[in-house]
Amino acid sequence: MKLRHLVTGGAGFVGSHLIDKLMNAGGEVLCLDNYFTGRKENIQKWIGNPRFELIRHDVTEPIRLEVDRIWHLACPASPVHYQYNPIKTAKTSFLGTYNMLGLARRVGCRLLLASTSEVYGDPEIHPQPESYRGSVNTIGIRSCYDEGKRIAETLCFDYNRMHGTEIRVARIFNTYGPRMLENDGRVVSNFIVQALKEMPITIYGDGSQTRSFCYVSDLVSGLMLLMESNEKGPINLGNPNEITIKELSSIIKTHTNKEVRYEYRDLPNDDPLQRQPVITKAKELLDWNPVVGIDEGIKLTITDFEERMKIS
């Protein structure tokens, strides 16, 4: 039987890659997006396909549909976008998740929540296992997203306990790849755009803060394995290969083959100094392990940016 999938935020960076996989697997897909950060060109190739339907809708408003799986990805996920309207961001996480869980309960389907490593805040434990409860500033400029995702997880588990709603919760660590927005403020896209334009690469702090970067195809495979598993989660999905921001800039500088200089600025408030997932659960319970290395992934991402920016 073909499953009918609803992907909220489906025209976004991760959502559109997920839709590609679901469509190529022969499923029926409903893409729901309000185009705040999503782009229609990301899913353009599926428009007109009888197994694909595009719905312009904001998840903060209820919607009635008949589906077998809900992939709840809708939420601005980069600081530039989620801080643009922090109240809207919090509403998206709370009301959007509430509405999607209500739909899942009504039709008796399974829901996967795209949560985030940001629930760990600026961690006091390194690397971060799922058992770590986090160190989050509830009144900081990032809390609209961090706390929003924490309450979204809470809603999922309460719906599961109260109503038996089937849930899957993925804590997604830094993800990159083709279709990232040029102006999303994330470090990979910032560095690539700056390098390609031969602008100064902006380093916040001294560049010694660390991140772990997962290529988008690896993340999508992890999401699909989690959805069809018997595990509720939360489960970390990310690449445990930790590098400093300065090391990332050097990799991008090398693969763009551009002469660039560095510009140092103060570290933003509440910006985590370390971020690295413990993925033991994903390995043991899902048989998942990222396979795309940072060099290969950055090359593919740079090629995509060059094509979209018309830079050779």
Coordinates of C-alpha atoms in Angstrom, one line a residue:
M1 CA 0.0 0.0 0.0
K2 CA 1.3 3.4 -0.9
L3 CA 1.7 5.7 2.1
R4 CA 0.4 9.2 2.0
H5 CA 2.9 11.6 3.5
L6 CA 2.4 15.1 4.8
V7 CA 5.6 17.2 5.0
T8 CA 5.3 20.5 6.8
G9 CA 8.0 22.9 5.7
G10 CA 8.3 20.8 2.6
A11 CA 9.6 23.6 0.4
G12 CA 12.5 24.3 2.7
F13 CA 16.1 23.1 2.6
V14 CA 15.7 19.8 4.5
G15 CA 12.0 19.3 3.6
S16 CA 12.6 19.4 -0.1
H17 CA 15.3 16.8 0.1
L18 CA 13.0 14.6 2.2
I19 CA 10.3 15.0 -0.4
D20 CA 12.7 13.9 -3.2
K21 CA 13.3 10.7 -1.3
L22 CA 9.7 10.0 -0.6
M23 CA 8.6 10.7 -4.2
N24 CA 11.4 8.6 -5.6
A25 CA 10.3 5.8 -3.3
G26 CA 6.8 5.9 -4.9
G27 CA 4.8 7.5 -2.1
E28 CA 2.1 10.1 -2.3
V29 CA 3.3 13.5 -0.8
L30 CA 1.5 16.6 0.4
C31 CA 3.9 19.5 0.8
L32 CA 2.7 22.1 3.2
D33 CA 4.5 25.4 3.4
N34 CA 3.9 29.1 4.0
Y35 CA 7.1 30.1 2.1
F36 CA 8.6 32.1 4.9
T37 CA 11.9 30.3 4.3
G38 CA 10.8 27.7 1.9
R39 CA 11.1 28.2 -1.9
K40 CA 8.8 26.8 -4.6
E41 CA 11.8 26.2 -6.9
N42 CA 13.0 23.5 -4.3
I43 CA 10.0 21.3 -5.2
Q44 CA 9.3 22.6 -8.7
K45 CA 10.2 19.3 -10.4
W46 CA 7.3 17.6 -8.6
I47 CA 4.6 20.1 -9.5
G48 CA 2.2 18.4 -11.9
N49 CA 3.1 14.9 -10.7
P50 CA -0.2 13.1 -9.8
R51 CA 1.4 11.8 -6.6
F52 CA 2.4 15.3 -5.4
E53 CA 0.2 18.1 -4.0
L54 CA 1.4 21.5 -2.9
I55 CA -0.6 23.4 -0.2
R56 CA 0.2 26.9 0.9
H57 CA -0.7 27.0 4.6
D58 CA 0.7 28.2 7.9
V59 CA 0.9 25.4 10.5
T60 CA -0.2 27.8 13.3
E61 CA -3.7 27.4 11.8
P62 CA -5.4 24.0 11.9
I63 CA -5.9 22.0 8.7
R64 CA -7.9 18.8 8.0
L65 CA -6.3 16.2 5.8
E66 CA -6.1 12.4 5.5
V67 CA -2.6 11.1 5.7
D68 CA -0.6 8.1 6.9
R69 CA 2.6 9.9 8.0
I70 CA 3.3 13.5 9.2
W71 CA 6.8 14.8 8.9
H72 CA 6.7 18.0 10.9
L73 CA 9.6 20.1 9.8
A74 CA 7.9 23.5 9.6
C75 CA 9.9 26.2 11.6
P76 CA 12.5 28.7 10.7
A77 CA 15.8 27.1 11.8
S78 CA 18.5 29.7 11.3
P79 CA 19.1 32.6 13.8
V80 CA 18.6 35.2 11.1
H81 CA 15.1 33.9 10.3
Y82 CA 13.9 32.7 13.7
Q83 CA 15.0 36.0 15.4
Y84 CA 13.2 38.1 12.7
N85 CA 9.9 37.4 14.4
P86 CA 10.6 35.6 17.6
I87 CA 7.0 35.5 18.8
K88 CA 6.0 33.9 15.4
T89 CA 8.8 31.4 15.8
A90 CA 7.5 30.4 19.3
K91 CA 4.0 30.1 17.9
T92 CA 5.1 28.0 15.1
S93 CA 6.8 25.5 17.4
F94 CA 3.9 25.4 19.9
L95 CA 0.8 25.9 17.9
G96 CA 2.2 24.3 14.8
T97 CA 3.1 21.1 16.7
Y98 CA -0.2 21.2 18.6
N99 CA -2.1 21.4 15.3
M100 CA -0.1 18.6 13.7
L101 CA -0.5 16.4 16.7
G102 CA -4.2 17.0 16.7
L103 CA -4.3 15.9 13.1
A104 CA -2.2 12.8 13.8
R105 CA -4.6 11.9 16.7
R106 CA -7.7 12.4 14.6
V107 CA -6.5 10.3 11.6
G108 CA -4.5 7.8 13.7
C109 CA -1.2 8.4 11.9
R110 CA 2.4 8.6 13.0
L111 CA 4.2 12.0 13.5
L112 CA 7.9 12.7 13.3
L113 CA 9.0 16.0 14.9
A114 CA 12.1 17.6 13.6
S115 CA 13.6 18.8 16.9
T116 CA 17.0 20.3 17.2
S117 CA 20.4 20.1 19.1
E118 CA 19.5 23.6 20.3
V119 CA 17.4 22.0 23.0
Y120 CA 20.8 21.4 24.7
G121 CA 21.5 25.1 24.7
D122 CA 25.2 26.0 25.5
P123 CA 26.0 22.6 26.8
E124 CA 27.8 21.9 30.1
I125 CA 28.3 18.2 29.0
H126 CA 30.3 17.4 25.9
P127 CA 29.5 15.6 23.6
Q128 CA 25.7 15.7 24.0
P129 CA 23.8 12.5 24.6
E130 CA 20.0 12.4 24.5
S131 CA 19.9 12.0 28.3
Y132 CA 21.4 15.5 28.8
R133 CA 18.7 18.0 29.7
G134 CA 20.4 21.1 28.4
S135 CA 21.5 24.5 29.5
V136 CA 19.2 27.0 27.9
N137 CA 18.7 30.7 28.6
T138 CA 14.9 31.0 28.7
I139 CA 14.9 34.8 28.2
G140 CA 17.7 35.1 25.6
I141 CA 17.5 36.0 21.9
R142 CA 17.7 32.4 20.9
S143 CA 15.1 31.1 23.3
C144 CA 12.2 31.5 20.9
Y145 CA 13.7 28.7 18.9
D146 CA 15.4 26.7 21.7
E147 CA 12.4 26.8 24.1
G148 CA 10.0 26.4 21.2
K149 CA 11.5 23.1 20.2
R150 CA 11.6 22.0 23.9
I151 CA 7.9 22.6 24.3
A152 CA 7.3 20.9 20.9
E153 CA 9.0 17.8 22.3
T154 CA 6.9 18.0 25.5
L155 CA 3.7 18.2 23.5
C156 CA 4.7 15.1 21.5
F157 CA 5.3 13.0 24.6
D158 CA 2.2 14.2 26.3
Y159 CA 0.1 13.3 23.3
N160 CA 1.7 9.9 23.3
R161 CA 1.0 9.4 27.0
M162 CA -2.5 10.8 27.0
H163 CA -3.8 9.7 23.6
G164 CA -1.5 7.0 22.4
T165 CA -0.4 9.1 19.4
E166 CA 2.5 7.6 17.6
I167 CA 5.5 9.9 17.8
R168 CA 9.1 10.0 16.6
V169 CA 11.4 12.8 17.8
A170 CA 14.7 13.6 16.0
R171 CA 17.2 16.0 17.5
I172 CA 18.9 17.4 14.4
F173 CA 22.4 18.7 14.6
N174 CA 24.0 21.2 12.2
T175 CA 23.0 20.2 8.6
Y176 CA 24.2 21.6 5.3
G177 CA 24.0 20.9 1.6
P178 CA 22.5 22.1 -1.6
R179 CA 19.4 24.4 -1.4
M180 CA 20.6 26.2 1.7
L181 CA 19.5 29.8 1.5
E182 CA 22.3 32.3 0.7
N183 CA 21.1 34.7 3.4
D184 CA 20.1 32.2 6.2
G185 CA 23.0 33.3 8.5
R186 CA 24.2 29.8 9.0
V187 CA 28.0 29.4 9.1
V188 CA 28.3 27.1 6.1
S189 CA 26.3 29.3 3.8
N190 CA 27.8 32.5 5.2
F191 CA 31.4 31.3 4.6
I192 CA 30.6 29.9 1.1
V193 CA 28.9 33.1 -0.1
Q194 CA 31.6 35.3 1.4
A195 CA 34.4 33.2 -0.2
L196 CA 32.7 33.0 -3.6
K197 CA 32.3 36.8 -3.6
E198 CA 35.8 37.3 -2.3
M199 CA 34.5 39.1 0.7
P200 CA 36.1 38.9 4.2
I201 CA 35.1 35.7 6.0
T202 CA 33.3 36.7 9.2
I203 CA 34.6 34.8 12.3
Y204 CA 32.7 35.3 15.5
G205 CA 34.9 35.1 18.5
D206 CA 38.3 33.5 17.8
G207 CA 36.9 30.7 15.7
S208 CA 37.8 28.0 18.3
Q209 CA 34.1 27.2 18.9
T210 CA 33.1 23.8 17.5
R211 CA 30.3 22.3 15.4
S212 CA 29.6 18.9 13.9
F213 CA 28.3 19.2 10.3
C214 CA 26.0 16.5 8.8
Y215 CA 25.3 16.4 5.0
V216 CA 21.7 16.6 4.2
S217 CA 21.4 13.2 2.4
D218 CA 22.7 11.5 5.6
L219 CA 20.2 13.4 7.7
V220 CA 17.3 12.5 5.5
S221 CA 18.2 8.8 5.6
G222 CA 18.3 9.0 9.4
L223 CA 14.8 10.6 9.5
M224 CA 13.4 7.9 7.2
L225 CA 14.9 5.1 9.3
L226 CA 13.5 6.7 12.5
M227 CA 10.0 7.2 11.1
E228 CA 9.7 3.5 10.2
S229 CA 11.4 2.2 13.4
N230 CA 9.7 1.4 16.7
E231 CA 11.7 4.1 18.5
K232 CA 9.9 7.2 19.9
G233 CA 13.2 9.0 20.6
P234 CA 14.4 11.5 21.1
I235 CA 17.3 10.4 19.0
N236 CA 20.3 12.5 17.9
L237 CA 20.9 12.8 14.2
G238 CA 24.2 14.4 13.2
N239 CA 27.7 13.8 12.2
P240 CA 30.0 13.4 15.3
N241 CA 33.0 14.6 13.4
E242 CA 33.7 17.8 15.4
I243 CA 35.7 20.7 13.9
T244 CA 36.3 24.3 14.8
I245 CA 34.7 27.1 12.9
K246 CA 38.2 28.2 11.8
E247 CA 38.9 24.8 10.4
L248 CA 35.6 24.9 8.5
S249 CA 36.6 28.3 7.0
S250 CA 39.9 26.8 5.8
I251 CA 38.1 23.9 4.1
I252 CA 35.7 26.3 2.3
K253 CA 38.6 28.6 1.4
T254 CA 40.5 25.6 -0.1
H255 CA 37.5 24.3 -2.2
T256 CA 36.4 27.7 -3.5
N257 CA 40.1 28.4 -4.5
K258 CA 39.5 32.1 -3.6
E259 CA 41.9 34.5 -1.9
V260 CA 40.0 35.8 1.1
R261 CA 40.8 37.4 4.4
Y262 CA 39.2 37.1 7.8
E263 CA 37.2 39.6 9.8
Y264 CA 36.7 38.9 13.5
R265 CA 33.6 40.0 15.4
D266 CA 32.3 39.5 18.9
L267 CA 30.6 36.2 19.7
P268 CA 26.7 36.6 19.7
N269 CA 24.9 36.1 23.0
D270 CA 24.1 32.5 24.0
D271 CA 26.0 31.2 20.9
P272 CA 27.1 27.6 21.9
L273 CA 30.8 27.1 22.2
Q274 CA 30.6 23.3 21.6
R275 CA 28.3 21.1 19.6
Q276 CA 28.8 17.4 19.0
P277 CA 26.2 14.6 19.0
V278 CA 26.5 11.3 20.7
I279 CA 24.9 9.0 18.0
T280 CA 25.1 5.7 19.8
K281 CA 21.3 5.3 19.9
A282 CA 21.0 6.1 16.1
K283 CA 23.7 3.5 15.4
E284 CA 22.4 0.8 17.6
L285 CA 18.6 1.3 17.2
L286 CA 18.4 2.6 13.6
D287 CA 21.6 1.1 12.1
W288 CA 22.4 4.7 10.9
N289 CA 25.7 6.3 10.5
P290 CA 26.6 9.3 8.4
V291 CA 28.7 8.5 5.4
V292 CA 29.4 11.8 3.6
G293 CA 32.6 13.4 4.8
I294 CA 33.0 17.2 5.3
D295 CA 35.3 17.6 2.3
E296 CA 32.9 15.8 -0.1
G297 CA 29.9 17.5 1.3
I298 CA 31.4 21.0 1.1
K299 CA 32.4 20.5 -2.5
L300 CA 28.9 19.5 -3.5
T301 CA 27.4 22.4 -1.5
I302 CA 29.8 24.9 -3.1
T303 CA 28.9 23.6 -6.6
D304 CA 25.2 24.2 -5.8
F305 CA 25.9 27.8 -4.6
E306 CA 28.0 28.5 -7.7
E307 CA 25.2 27.4 -10.0
R308 CA 22.6 29.4 -8.2
M309 CA 24.8 32.5 -7.9
K310 CA 26.1 32.1 -11.5
I311 CA 29.7 32.2 -10.3
S312 CA 32.4 30.1 -11.9

